Coordinates of C-alpha atoms in Angstrom, one line a residue:
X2 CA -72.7 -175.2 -19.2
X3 CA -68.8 -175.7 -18.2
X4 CA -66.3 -173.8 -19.9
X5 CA -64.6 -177.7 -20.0
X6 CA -67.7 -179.1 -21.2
X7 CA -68.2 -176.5 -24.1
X8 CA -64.6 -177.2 -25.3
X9 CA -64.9 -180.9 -25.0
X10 CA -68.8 -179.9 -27.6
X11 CA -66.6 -177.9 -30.0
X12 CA -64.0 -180.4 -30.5
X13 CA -66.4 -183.2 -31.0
X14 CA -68.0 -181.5 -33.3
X15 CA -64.7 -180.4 -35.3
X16 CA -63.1 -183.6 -35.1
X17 CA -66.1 -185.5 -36.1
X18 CA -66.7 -183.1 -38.5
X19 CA -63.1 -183.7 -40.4
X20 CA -63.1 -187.5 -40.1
X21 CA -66.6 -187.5 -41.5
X22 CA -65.9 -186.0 -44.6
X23 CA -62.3 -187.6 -44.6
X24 CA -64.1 -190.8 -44.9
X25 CA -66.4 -189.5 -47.4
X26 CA -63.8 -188.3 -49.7
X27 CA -61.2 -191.8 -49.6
X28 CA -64.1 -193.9 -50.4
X29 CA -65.2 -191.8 -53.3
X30 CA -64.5 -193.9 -56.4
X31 CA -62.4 -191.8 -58.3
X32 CA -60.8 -188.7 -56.9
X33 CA -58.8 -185.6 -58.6
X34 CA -55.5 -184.9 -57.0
X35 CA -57.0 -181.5 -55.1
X36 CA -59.5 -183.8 -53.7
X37 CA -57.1 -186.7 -52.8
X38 CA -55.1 -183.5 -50.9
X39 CA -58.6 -182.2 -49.3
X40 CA -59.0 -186.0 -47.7
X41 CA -54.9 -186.2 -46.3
X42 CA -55.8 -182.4 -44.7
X43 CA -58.8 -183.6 -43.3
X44 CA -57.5 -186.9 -41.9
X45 CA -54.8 -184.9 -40.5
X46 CA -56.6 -182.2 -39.1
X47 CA -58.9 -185.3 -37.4
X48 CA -56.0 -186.8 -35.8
X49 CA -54.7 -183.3 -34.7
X50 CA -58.3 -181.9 -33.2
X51 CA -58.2 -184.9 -31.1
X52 CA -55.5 -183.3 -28.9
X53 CA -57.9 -180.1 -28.1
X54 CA -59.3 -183.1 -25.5
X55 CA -56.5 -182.4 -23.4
X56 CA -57.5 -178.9 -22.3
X57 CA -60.5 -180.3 -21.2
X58 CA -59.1 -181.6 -18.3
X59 CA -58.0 -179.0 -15.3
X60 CA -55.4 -181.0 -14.4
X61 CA -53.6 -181.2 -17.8
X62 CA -54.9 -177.2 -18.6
X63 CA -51.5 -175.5 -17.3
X64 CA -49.8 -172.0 -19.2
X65 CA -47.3 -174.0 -20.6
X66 CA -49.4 -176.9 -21.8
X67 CA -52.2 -174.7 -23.0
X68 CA -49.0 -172.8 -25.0
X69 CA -47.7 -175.8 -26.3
X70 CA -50.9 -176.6 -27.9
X71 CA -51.6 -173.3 -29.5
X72 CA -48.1 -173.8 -31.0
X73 CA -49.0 -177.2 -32.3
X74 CA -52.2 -175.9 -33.8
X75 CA -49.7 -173.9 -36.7
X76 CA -49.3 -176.8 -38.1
X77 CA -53.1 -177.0 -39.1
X78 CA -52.0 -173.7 -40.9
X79 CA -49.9 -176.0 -42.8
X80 CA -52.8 -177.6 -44.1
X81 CA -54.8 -174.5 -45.3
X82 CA -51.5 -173.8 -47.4
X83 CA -51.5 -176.8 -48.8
X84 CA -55.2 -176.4 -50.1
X85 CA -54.4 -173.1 -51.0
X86 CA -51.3 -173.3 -52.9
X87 CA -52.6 -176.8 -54.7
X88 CA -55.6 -174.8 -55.7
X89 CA -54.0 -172.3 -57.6
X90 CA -50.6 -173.9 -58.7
X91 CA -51.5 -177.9 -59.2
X92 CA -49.1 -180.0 -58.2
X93 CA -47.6 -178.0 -55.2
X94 CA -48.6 -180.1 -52.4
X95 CA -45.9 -182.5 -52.3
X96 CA -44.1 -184.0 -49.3
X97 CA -41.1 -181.1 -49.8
X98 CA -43.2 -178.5 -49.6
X99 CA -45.4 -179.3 -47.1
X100 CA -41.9 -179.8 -44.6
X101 CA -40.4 -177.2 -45.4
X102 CA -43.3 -175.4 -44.0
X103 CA -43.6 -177.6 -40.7
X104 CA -40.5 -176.9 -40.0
X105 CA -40.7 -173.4 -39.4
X106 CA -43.8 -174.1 -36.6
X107 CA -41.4 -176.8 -35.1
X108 CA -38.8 -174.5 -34.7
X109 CA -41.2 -172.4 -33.0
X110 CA -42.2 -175.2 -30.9
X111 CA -38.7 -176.0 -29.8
X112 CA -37.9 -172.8 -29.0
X113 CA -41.0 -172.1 -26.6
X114 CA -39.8 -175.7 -25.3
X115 CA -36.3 -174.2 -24.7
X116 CA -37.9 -170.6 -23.2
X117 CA -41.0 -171.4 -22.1
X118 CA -42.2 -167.9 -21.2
X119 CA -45.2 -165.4 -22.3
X120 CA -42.2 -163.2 -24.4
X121 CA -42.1 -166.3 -26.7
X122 CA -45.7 -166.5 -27.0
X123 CA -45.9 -162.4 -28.2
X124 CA -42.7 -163.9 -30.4
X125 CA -45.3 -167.0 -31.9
X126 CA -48.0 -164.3 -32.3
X127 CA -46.3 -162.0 -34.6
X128 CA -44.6 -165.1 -36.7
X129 CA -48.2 -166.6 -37.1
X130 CA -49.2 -162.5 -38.4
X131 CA -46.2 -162.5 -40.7
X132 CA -46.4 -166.0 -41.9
X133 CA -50.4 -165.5 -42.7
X134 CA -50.2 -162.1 -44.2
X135 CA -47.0 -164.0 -46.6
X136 CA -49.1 -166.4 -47.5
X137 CA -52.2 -164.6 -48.5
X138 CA -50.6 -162.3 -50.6
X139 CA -48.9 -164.7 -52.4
X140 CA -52.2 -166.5 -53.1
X141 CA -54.0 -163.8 -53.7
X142 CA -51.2 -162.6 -56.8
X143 CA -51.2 -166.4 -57.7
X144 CA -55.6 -166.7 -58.0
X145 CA -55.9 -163.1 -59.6
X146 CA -53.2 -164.7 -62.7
X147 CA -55.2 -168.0 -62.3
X148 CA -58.8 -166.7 -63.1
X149 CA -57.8 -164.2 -65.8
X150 CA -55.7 -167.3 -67.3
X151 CA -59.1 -169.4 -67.2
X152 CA -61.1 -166.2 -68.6
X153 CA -59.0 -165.3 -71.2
X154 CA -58.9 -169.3 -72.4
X155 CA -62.4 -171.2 -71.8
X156 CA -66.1 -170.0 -72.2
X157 CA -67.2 -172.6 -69.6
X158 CA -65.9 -171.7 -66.1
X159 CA -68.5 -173.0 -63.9
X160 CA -65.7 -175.8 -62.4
X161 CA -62.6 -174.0 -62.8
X162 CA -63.1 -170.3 -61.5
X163 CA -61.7 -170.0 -58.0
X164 CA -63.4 -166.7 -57.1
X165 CA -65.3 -168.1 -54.4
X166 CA -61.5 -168.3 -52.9
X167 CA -61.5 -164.5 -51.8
X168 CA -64.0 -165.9 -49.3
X169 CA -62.3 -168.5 -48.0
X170 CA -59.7 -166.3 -47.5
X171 CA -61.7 -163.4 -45.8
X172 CA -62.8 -166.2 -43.1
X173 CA -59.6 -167.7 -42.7
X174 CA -57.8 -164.6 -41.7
X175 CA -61.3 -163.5 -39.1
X176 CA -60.3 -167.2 -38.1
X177 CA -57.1 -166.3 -37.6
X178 CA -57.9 -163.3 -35.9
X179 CA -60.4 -164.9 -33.4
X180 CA -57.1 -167.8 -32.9
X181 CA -54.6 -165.0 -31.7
X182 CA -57.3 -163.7 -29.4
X183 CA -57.8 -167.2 -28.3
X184 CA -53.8 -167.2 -27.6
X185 CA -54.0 -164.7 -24.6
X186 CA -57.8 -164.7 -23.7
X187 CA -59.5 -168.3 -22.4
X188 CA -62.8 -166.6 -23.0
X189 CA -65.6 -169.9 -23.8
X190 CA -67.5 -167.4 -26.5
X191 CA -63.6 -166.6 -27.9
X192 CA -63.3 -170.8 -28.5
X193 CA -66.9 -171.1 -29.9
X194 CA -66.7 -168.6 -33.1
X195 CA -63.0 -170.0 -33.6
X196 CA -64.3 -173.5 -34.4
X197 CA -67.6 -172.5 -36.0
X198 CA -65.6 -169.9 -38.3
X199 CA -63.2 -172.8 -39.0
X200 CA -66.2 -175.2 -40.0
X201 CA -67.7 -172.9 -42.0
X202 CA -64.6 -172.1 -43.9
X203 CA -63.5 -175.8 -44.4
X204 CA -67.8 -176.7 -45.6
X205 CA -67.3 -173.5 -48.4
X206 CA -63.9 -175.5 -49.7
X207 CA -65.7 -179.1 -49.9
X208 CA -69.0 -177.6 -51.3
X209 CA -66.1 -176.4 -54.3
X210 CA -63.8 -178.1 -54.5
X211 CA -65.5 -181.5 -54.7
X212 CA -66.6 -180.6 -58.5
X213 CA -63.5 -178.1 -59.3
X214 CA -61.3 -179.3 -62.5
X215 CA -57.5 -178.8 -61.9
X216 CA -56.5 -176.5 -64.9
X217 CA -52.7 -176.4 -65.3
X218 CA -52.2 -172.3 -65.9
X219 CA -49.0 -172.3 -69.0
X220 CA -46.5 -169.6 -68.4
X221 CA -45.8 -167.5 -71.2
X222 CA -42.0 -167.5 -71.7
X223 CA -40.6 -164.1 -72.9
X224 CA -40.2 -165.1 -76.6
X225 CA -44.0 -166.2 -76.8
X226 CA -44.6 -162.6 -74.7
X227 CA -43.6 -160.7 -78.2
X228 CA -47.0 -159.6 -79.7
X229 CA -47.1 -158.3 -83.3
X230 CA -48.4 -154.8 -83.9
X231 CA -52.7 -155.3 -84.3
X232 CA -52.9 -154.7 -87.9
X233 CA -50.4 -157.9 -88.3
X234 CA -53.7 -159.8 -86.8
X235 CA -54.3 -161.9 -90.5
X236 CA -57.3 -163.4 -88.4
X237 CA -59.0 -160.2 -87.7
X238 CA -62.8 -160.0 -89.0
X239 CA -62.7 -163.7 -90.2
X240 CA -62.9 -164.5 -86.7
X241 CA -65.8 -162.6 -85.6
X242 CA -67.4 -163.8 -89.1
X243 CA -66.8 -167.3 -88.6
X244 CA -67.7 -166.5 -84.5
X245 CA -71.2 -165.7 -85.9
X246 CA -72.4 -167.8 -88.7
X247 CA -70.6 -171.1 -87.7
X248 CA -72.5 -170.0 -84.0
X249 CA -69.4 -171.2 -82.6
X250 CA -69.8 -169.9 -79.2
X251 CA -72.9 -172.2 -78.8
X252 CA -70.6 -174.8 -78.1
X253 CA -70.9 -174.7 -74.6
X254 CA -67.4 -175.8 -74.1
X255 CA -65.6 -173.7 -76.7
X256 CA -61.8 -173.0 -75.7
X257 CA -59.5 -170.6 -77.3
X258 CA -57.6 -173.4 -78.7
X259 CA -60.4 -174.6 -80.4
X260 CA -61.4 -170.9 -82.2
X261 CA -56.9 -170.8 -82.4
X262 CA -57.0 -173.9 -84.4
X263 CA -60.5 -172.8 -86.5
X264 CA -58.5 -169.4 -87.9
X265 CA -54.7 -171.2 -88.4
X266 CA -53.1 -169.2 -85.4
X267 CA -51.9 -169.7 -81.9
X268 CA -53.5 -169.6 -78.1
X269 CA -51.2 -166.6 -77.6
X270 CA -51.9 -164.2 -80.6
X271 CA -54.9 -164.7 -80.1
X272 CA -55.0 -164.3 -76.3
X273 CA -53.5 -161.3 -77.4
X274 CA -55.7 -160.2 -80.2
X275 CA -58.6 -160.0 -77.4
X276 CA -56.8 -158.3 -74.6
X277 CA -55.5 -155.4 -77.2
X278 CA -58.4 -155.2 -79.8
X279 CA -61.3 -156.5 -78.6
X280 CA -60.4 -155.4 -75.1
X281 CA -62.0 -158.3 -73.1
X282 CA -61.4 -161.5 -72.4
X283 CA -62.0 -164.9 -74.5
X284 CA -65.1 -166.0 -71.8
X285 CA -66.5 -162.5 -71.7
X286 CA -66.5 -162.0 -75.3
X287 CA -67.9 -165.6 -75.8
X288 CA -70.8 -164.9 -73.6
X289 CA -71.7 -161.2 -75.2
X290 CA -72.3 -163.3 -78.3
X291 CA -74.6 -165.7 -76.4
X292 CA -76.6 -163.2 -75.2
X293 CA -77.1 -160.9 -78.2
X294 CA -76.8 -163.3 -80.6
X295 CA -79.5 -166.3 -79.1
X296 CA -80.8 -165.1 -75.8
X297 CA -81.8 -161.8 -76.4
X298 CA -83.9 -162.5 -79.8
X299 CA -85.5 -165.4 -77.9
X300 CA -86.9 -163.6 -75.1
X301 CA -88.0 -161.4 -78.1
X302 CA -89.4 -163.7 -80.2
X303 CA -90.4 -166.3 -77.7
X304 CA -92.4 -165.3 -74.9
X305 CA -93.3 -169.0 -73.9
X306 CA -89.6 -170.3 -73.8
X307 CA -88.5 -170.5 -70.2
X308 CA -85.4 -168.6 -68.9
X309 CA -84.1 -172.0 -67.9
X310 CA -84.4 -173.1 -71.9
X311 CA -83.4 -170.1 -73.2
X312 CA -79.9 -170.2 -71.4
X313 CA -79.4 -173.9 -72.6
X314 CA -80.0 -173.0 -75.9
X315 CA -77.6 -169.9 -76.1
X316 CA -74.5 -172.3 -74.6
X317 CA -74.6 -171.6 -71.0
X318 CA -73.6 -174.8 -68.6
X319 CA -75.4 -172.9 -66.0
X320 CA -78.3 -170.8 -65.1
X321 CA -76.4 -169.0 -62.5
X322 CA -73.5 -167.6 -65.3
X323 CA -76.3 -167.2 -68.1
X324 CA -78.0 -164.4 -65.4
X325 CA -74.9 -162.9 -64.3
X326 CA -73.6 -163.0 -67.9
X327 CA -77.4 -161.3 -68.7
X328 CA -76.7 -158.7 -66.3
X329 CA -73.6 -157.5 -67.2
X330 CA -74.3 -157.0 -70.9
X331 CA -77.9 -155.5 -70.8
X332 CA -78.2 -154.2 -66.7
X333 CA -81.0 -156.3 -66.0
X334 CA -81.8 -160.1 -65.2
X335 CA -83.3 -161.9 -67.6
X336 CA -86.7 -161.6 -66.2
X337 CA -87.0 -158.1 -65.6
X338 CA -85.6 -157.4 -69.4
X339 CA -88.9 -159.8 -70.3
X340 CA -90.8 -157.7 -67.8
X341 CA -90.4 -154.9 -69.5
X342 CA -90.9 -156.2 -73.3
X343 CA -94.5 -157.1 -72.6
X344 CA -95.1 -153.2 -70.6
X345 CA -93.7 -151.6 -74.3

């Protein structure tokens, strides 16, 4: 097949791919604000795929054409910041933001415009690197704060956690690494993993993000930051008390406020009391009751109870965390700890 005709395929595909789902999303009934952003990026990105058509045609596929496109196509990096940054700090994709970051890839744009020469291009090439590396980092620092605020606050994550971003972000930067190769090779294989790598990507953030709750992270000031020493802790031992004969933690949406509010304290001593005394987090120390407390003795006790029921019972939302929770705690999946009761 042509190397014009495999172009023209791949940006079919993509631009179908983003209206398609861009449609999907504005007709959903009700929609969260990250989702409401996911359907202005894709609608965007649809409108801007569309003008990949133009290096289909040899007459229109000149250097500085071709250049001017690859410079326009920063401004799809735009949108991945947007996702990115709204993900982990709700609220940040505003119309100030976003501009502030097109205007650095217009200024780009003009300049090429003004010195239209391969020097410029190298130039775009290591402002694309700097501005990508800037970004991740800061991300990365912001989702690392974000997941240990959600694990040191709720017991049910399954809609919140945003580790599956590490892999969005590990494909975004091969994308970007296939992109820059794509800026001074026209090789046809070169444009085919760019736009499957970028499908791929964008399907991993709808297959999440389409069920993920915005949780607004609270800042601790430095006056709430002032921890008493632990034997100041007036909640220590009625809390584990009251953790196991109330069964608290079988409420499968148990929050730290709730168990704050049970033993007359605050969200931040006792965020505190579990990071210095217990030394693990609200979610992890939630689920080590739910196994040893309910699952293990049922497997015990119950041979006949499915794995399925069992993790229901013991306050899990999902089967998924109930087996990695499983793991963790005893080093072996629920099955294989059964396994090996009935061998004894």
């Amino acid at each position: 097949m042509h190397f014009d005709n495999i172009t023209a395929l791949c940006v079919g595909i993509t631009t179908a791919f983003f209206g398609f789902y861009a449609l999907y999303i504005f007709r959903m009934p009700q929609r969260t604000r990250l989702q409401s952003v996911i359907g202005y990026i894709f609608l965007f990105r649809t409108l801007l795929s569309l003008k990949g058509i133009i290096a289909t045609y040899p007459d229109l596929r000149t250097p500085e054409i071709i250049n001017i496109l690859i410079i326009t196509d920063g401004f799809k990096g735009v949108t991945l910041v947007a996702f990115l940054f709204e993900l982990v700090k709700p609220g940040w994709a505003n119309m100030r933001n976003i501009l502030l970051n097109c205007i650095l890839f217009l200024a780009m744009l003009v300049a090429y415009l003004i010195w239209p020469t391969t020097t410029m291009m190298y130039i775009y090439a290591v402002f694309v690197v700097i501005y990508g590396i800037t970004i991740c980092a800061h991300v990365w620092i912001k989702a690392k704060r974000y997941i240990q605020y959600i694990r040191n606050n709720y017991s049910n994550i399954d809609n919140i956690d945003i580790s599956w971003l590490d892999f969005v972000m590990i494909i975004s930067i091969a994308g970007q690494l296939i992109w820059l190769g794509a800026i001074f090779a026209s090789e046809i294989h070169i444009d085919f993993f760019y736009y499957i790598t970028l499908i791929v990507m964008w399907q991993i953030v709808l297959d999440h993000s389409l069920n993920q709750k915005p949780i607004k992270v609270e800042e601790l000031s430095a006056s709430t930051a002032q921890f008493p020493p632990q034997k100041e802790y007036a909640f220590a031992g009625k809390l584990e008390q009251m953790m196991e004969e109330q069964q608290l933690y079988l409420n499968k949406d148990l929050t730290l406020v709730d168990i704050a509010r049970s033993v007359k304290t605050n969200r931040t001593y006792l965020s505190d009391y579990f990071t210095r005394v217990k030394h693990q987090t609200f979610y992890d120390y939630v689920n080590q009751l739910r196994i040893e407390q309910m699952a293990i003795p049922m497997i015990q006790q119950h041979p006949e109870y499915t794995i399925d029921y069992i993790a229901t019972e013991s306050g899990f939302n999902s089967i998924s965390t109930f087996r990695r929770a499983f793991a963790k705690i005893t080093g072996k999946s629920p099955g294989q700890y059964r396994n090996e009761l009935g061998t004894l």
